[in-house]
């Protein structure tokens, strides 16, 4: 009798990654992010049907679905994503959990550690190997998300709009984005998914490493994450610090430097949780 086929998802605000366990074509498969704060059940179902299902092997029967996503600490949001999954896969066992639990399981497995997400948004927790014991609350991109793509992207825009960038960086910014103050404010204050828009400017930092202003933005932004979050866990000095997400991966050298500076034990850094989640759910 063939083994069960499991569909595992890790979704941020910007993009989602999917893997199949027990299938000939494990993926990963990619779709836009699922964010129950900004999308209705119907919109989420549409993403599943239009973006994911065409990528999956034809006529595959999925026995179990494990979905880890942003915003899923709220019961209402868990119910919405569960409903959308049930509409598309009515016969599958479905488990929906916060992306922080997915990150902790991927990074720490069944051992203890501090697990941090640095992607479009940011979050962190102390995980004891079974569950999340402590979570310094994330406040979203308006009030918090220190060290995230949205936080760093906001710094880029501030430097640009306040004319803090020197002439060299200002020219590079204009050449890359060809935008202006009115368009930026329109996207930030009037259009949906402003967090994704802000995070899009973090790539400017990756492309201009070694410029002292860029390095200042990165060091300050990631240090803010350590000061406001990592420092709040006493376990940070006794168990390894692990990081996942595009920002964590792209600027892992700075994370390493900060851990060395504060004499904190550095652990794993992963681009996405998928590899660790596949391993965890085997």
PDB file of N, CA, C and O in Angstrom, residues 8 102-110 268 270 272-282:
ATOM      1  N   UNK A   8       3.020  20.317   2.087  1.00  0.00           N
ATOM      2  CA  UNK A   8       3.507  21.197   3.150  1.00  0.00           C
ATOM      3  C   UNK A   8       3.697  22.586   2.570  1.00  0.00           C
ATOM      4  O   UNK A   8       4.272  22.748   1.485  1.00  0.00           O
ATOM      5  N   UNK A 102       6.246  26.984  11.996  1.00  0.00           N
ATOM      6  CA  UNK A 102       6.936  26.364  10.867  1.00  0.00           C
ATOM      7  C   UNK A 102       8.423  26.664  10.887  1.00  0.00           C
ATOM      8  O   UNK A 102       9.264  25.783  10.668  1.00  0.00           O
ATOM      9  N   UNK A 103       8.768  27.914  11.174  1.00  0.00           N
ATOM     10  CA  UNK A 103      10.176  28.301  11.244  1.00  0.00           C
ATOM     11  C   UNK A 103      10.886  27.567  12.373  1.00  0.00           C
ATOM     12  O   UNK A 103      12.011  27.073  12.203  1.00  0.00           O
ATOM     13  N   UNK A 104      10.244  27.471  13.531  1.00  0.00           N
ATOM     14  CA  UNK A 104      10.856  26.805  14.684  1.00  0.00           C
ATOM     15  C   UNK A 104      11.090  25.331  14.399  1.00  0.00           C
ATOM     16  O   UNK A 104      12.157  24.783  14.695  1.00  0.00           O
ATOM     17  N   UNK A 105      10.100  24.661  13.813  1.00  0.00           N
ATOM     18  CA  UNK A 105      10.256  23.241  13.487  1.00  0.00           C
ATOM     19  C   UNK A 105      11.332  23.027  12.434  1.00  0.00           C
ATOM     20  O   UNK A 105      12.114  22.074  12.502  1.00  0.00           O
ATOM     21  N   UNK A 106      11.376  23.918  11.443  1.00  0.00           N
ATOM     22  CA  UNK A 106      12.372  23.792  10.379  1.00  0.00           C
ATOM     23  C   UNK A 106      13.783  24.036  10.901  1.00  0.00           C
ATOM     24  O   UNK A 106      14.725  23.320  10.552  1.00  0.00           O
ATOM     25  N   UNK A 107      13.942  25.055  11.737  1.00  0.00           N
ATOM     26  CA  UNK A 107      15.269  25.450  12.201  1.00  0.00           C
ATOM     27  C   UNK A 107      15.782  24.585  13.348  1.00  0.00           C
ATOM     28  O   UNK A 107      16.959  24.233  13.394  1.00  0.00           O
ATOM     29  N   UNK A 108      14.896  24.260  14.275  1.00  0.00           N
ATOM     30  CA  UNK A 108      15.322  23.592  15.509  1.00  0.00           C
ATOM     31  C   UNK A 108      14.992  22.109  15.541  1.00  0.00           C
ATOM     32  O   UNK A 108      15.522  21.387  16.397  1.00  0.00           O
ATOM     33  N   UNK A 109      14.118  21.656  14.634  1.00  0.00           N
ATOM     34  CA  UNK A 109      13.713  20.256  14.663  1.00  0.00           C
ATOM     35  C   UNK A 109      12.995  19.934  15.955  1.00  0.00           C
ATOM     36  O   UNK A 109      12.008  20.551  16.306  1.00  0.00           O
ATOM     37  N   UNK A 110      13.544  18.962  16.697  1.00  0.00           N
ATOM     38  CA  UNK A 110      12.941  18.581  17.975  1.00  0.00           C
ATOM     39  C   UNK A 110      13.833  18.946  19.158  1.00  0.00           C
ATOM     40  O   UNK A 110      13.775  18.337  20.216  1.00  0.00           O
ATOM     41  N   UNK A 268      21.717  27.944  12.870  1.00  0.00           N
ATOM     42  CA  UNK A 268      21.478  27.803  11.433  1.00  0.00           C
ATOM     43  C   UNK A 268      20.866  29.063  10.843  1.00  0.00           C
ATOM     44  O   UNK A 268      20.108  29.771  11.502  1.00  0.00           O
ATOM     45  N   UNK A 270      18.691  29.797   7.258  1.00  0.00           N
ATOM     46  CA  UNK A 270      18.078  29.171   6.091  1.00  0.00           C
ATOM     47  C   UNK A 270      17.374  30.228   5.255  1.00  0.00           C
ATOM     48  O   UNK A 270      16.803  31.177   5.793  1.00  0.00           O
ATOM     49  N   UNK A 272      14.705  29.521   3.188  1.00  0.00           N
ATOM     50  CA  UNK A 272      13.287  29.232   3.414  1.00  0.00           C
ATOM     51  C   UNK A 272      13.188  28.042   4.366  1.00  0.00           C
ATOM     52  O   UNK A 272      14.119  27.233   4.459  1.00  0.00           O
ATOM     53  N   UNK A 273      12.054  27.873   5.051  1.00  0.00           N
ATOM     54  CA  UNK A 273      11.911  26.749   5.974  1.00  0.00           C
ATOM     55  C   UNK A 273      11.641  25.412   5.293  1.00  0.00           C
ATOM     56  O   UNK A 273      11.641  24.388   5.970  1.00  0.00           O
ATOM     57  N   UNK A 274      11.400  25.392   3.976  1.00  0.00           N
ATOM     58  CA  UNK A 274      10.848  24.199   3.355  1.00  0.00           C
ATOM     59  C   UNK A 274      11.700  22.951   3.557  1.00  0.00           C
ATOM     60  O   UNK A 274      11.188  21.882   3.880  1.00  0.00           O
ATOM     61  N   UNK A 275      13.012  23.080   3.368  1.00  0.00           N
ATOM     62  CA  UNK A 275      13.877  21.908   3.529  1.00  0.00           C
ATOM     63  C   UNK A 275      13.749  21.325   4.933  1.00  0.00           C
ATOM     64  O   UNK A 275      13.616  20.107   5.113  1.00  0.00           O
ATOM     65  N   UNK A 276      13.753  22.187   5.941  1.00  0.00           N
ATOM     66  CA  UNK A 276      13.622  21.724   7.317  1.00  0.00           C
ATOM     67  C   UNK A 276      12.251  21.158   7.620  1.00  0.00           C
ATOM     68  O   UNK A 276      12.116  20.210   8.390  1.00  0.00           O
ATOM     69  N   UNK A 277      11.202  21.728   7.009  1.00  0.00           N
ATOM     70  CA  UNK A 277       9.841  21.243   7.251  1.00  0.00           C
ATOM     71  C   UNK A 277       9.619  19.876   6.629  1.00  0.00           C
ATOM     72  O   UNK A 277       8.946  19.013   7.201  1.00  0.00           O
ATOM     73  N   UNK A 278      10.164  19.654   5.427  1.00  0.00           N
ATOM     74  CA  UNK A 278      10.067  18.344   4.788  1.00  0.00           C
ATOM     75  C   UNK A 278      10.730  17.302   5.695  1.00  0.00           C
ATOM     76  O   UNK A 278      10.198  16.210   5.936  1.00  0.00           O
ATOM     77  N   UNK A 279      11.896  17.658   6.219  1.00  0.00           N
ATOM     78  CA  UNK A 279      12.635  16.771   7.126  1.00  0.00           C
ATOM     79  C   UNK A 279      11.811  16.499   8.388  1.00  0.00           C
ATOM     80  O   UNK A 279      11.708  15.355   8.840  1.00  0.00           O
ATOM     81  N   UNK A 280      11.190  17.541   8.933  1.00  0.00           N
ATOM     82  CA  UNK A 280      10.422  17.407  10.169  1.00  0.00           C
ATOM     83  C   UNK A 280       9.211  16.488   9.976  1.00  0.00           C
ATOM     84  O   UNK A 280       8.865  15.709  10.864  1.00  0.00           O
ATOM     85  N   UNK A 281       8.549  16.598   8.830  1.00  0.00           N
ATOM     86  CA  UNK A 281       7.295  15.852   8.621  1.00  0.00           C
ATOM     87  C   UNK A 281       7.520  14.467   8.016  1.00  0.00           C
ATOM     88  O   UNK A 281       6.548  13.772   7.745  1.00  0.00           O
ATOM     89  N   UNK A 282       8.767  14.066   7.798  1.00  0.00           N
ATOM     90  CA  UNK A 282       9.037  12.723   7.297  1.00  0.00           C
ATOM     91  C   UNK A 282       8.560  11.689   8.308  1.00  0.00           C
ATOM     92  O   UNK A 282       8.756  11.851   9.502  1.00  0.00           O
TER      93      UNK A 282
END
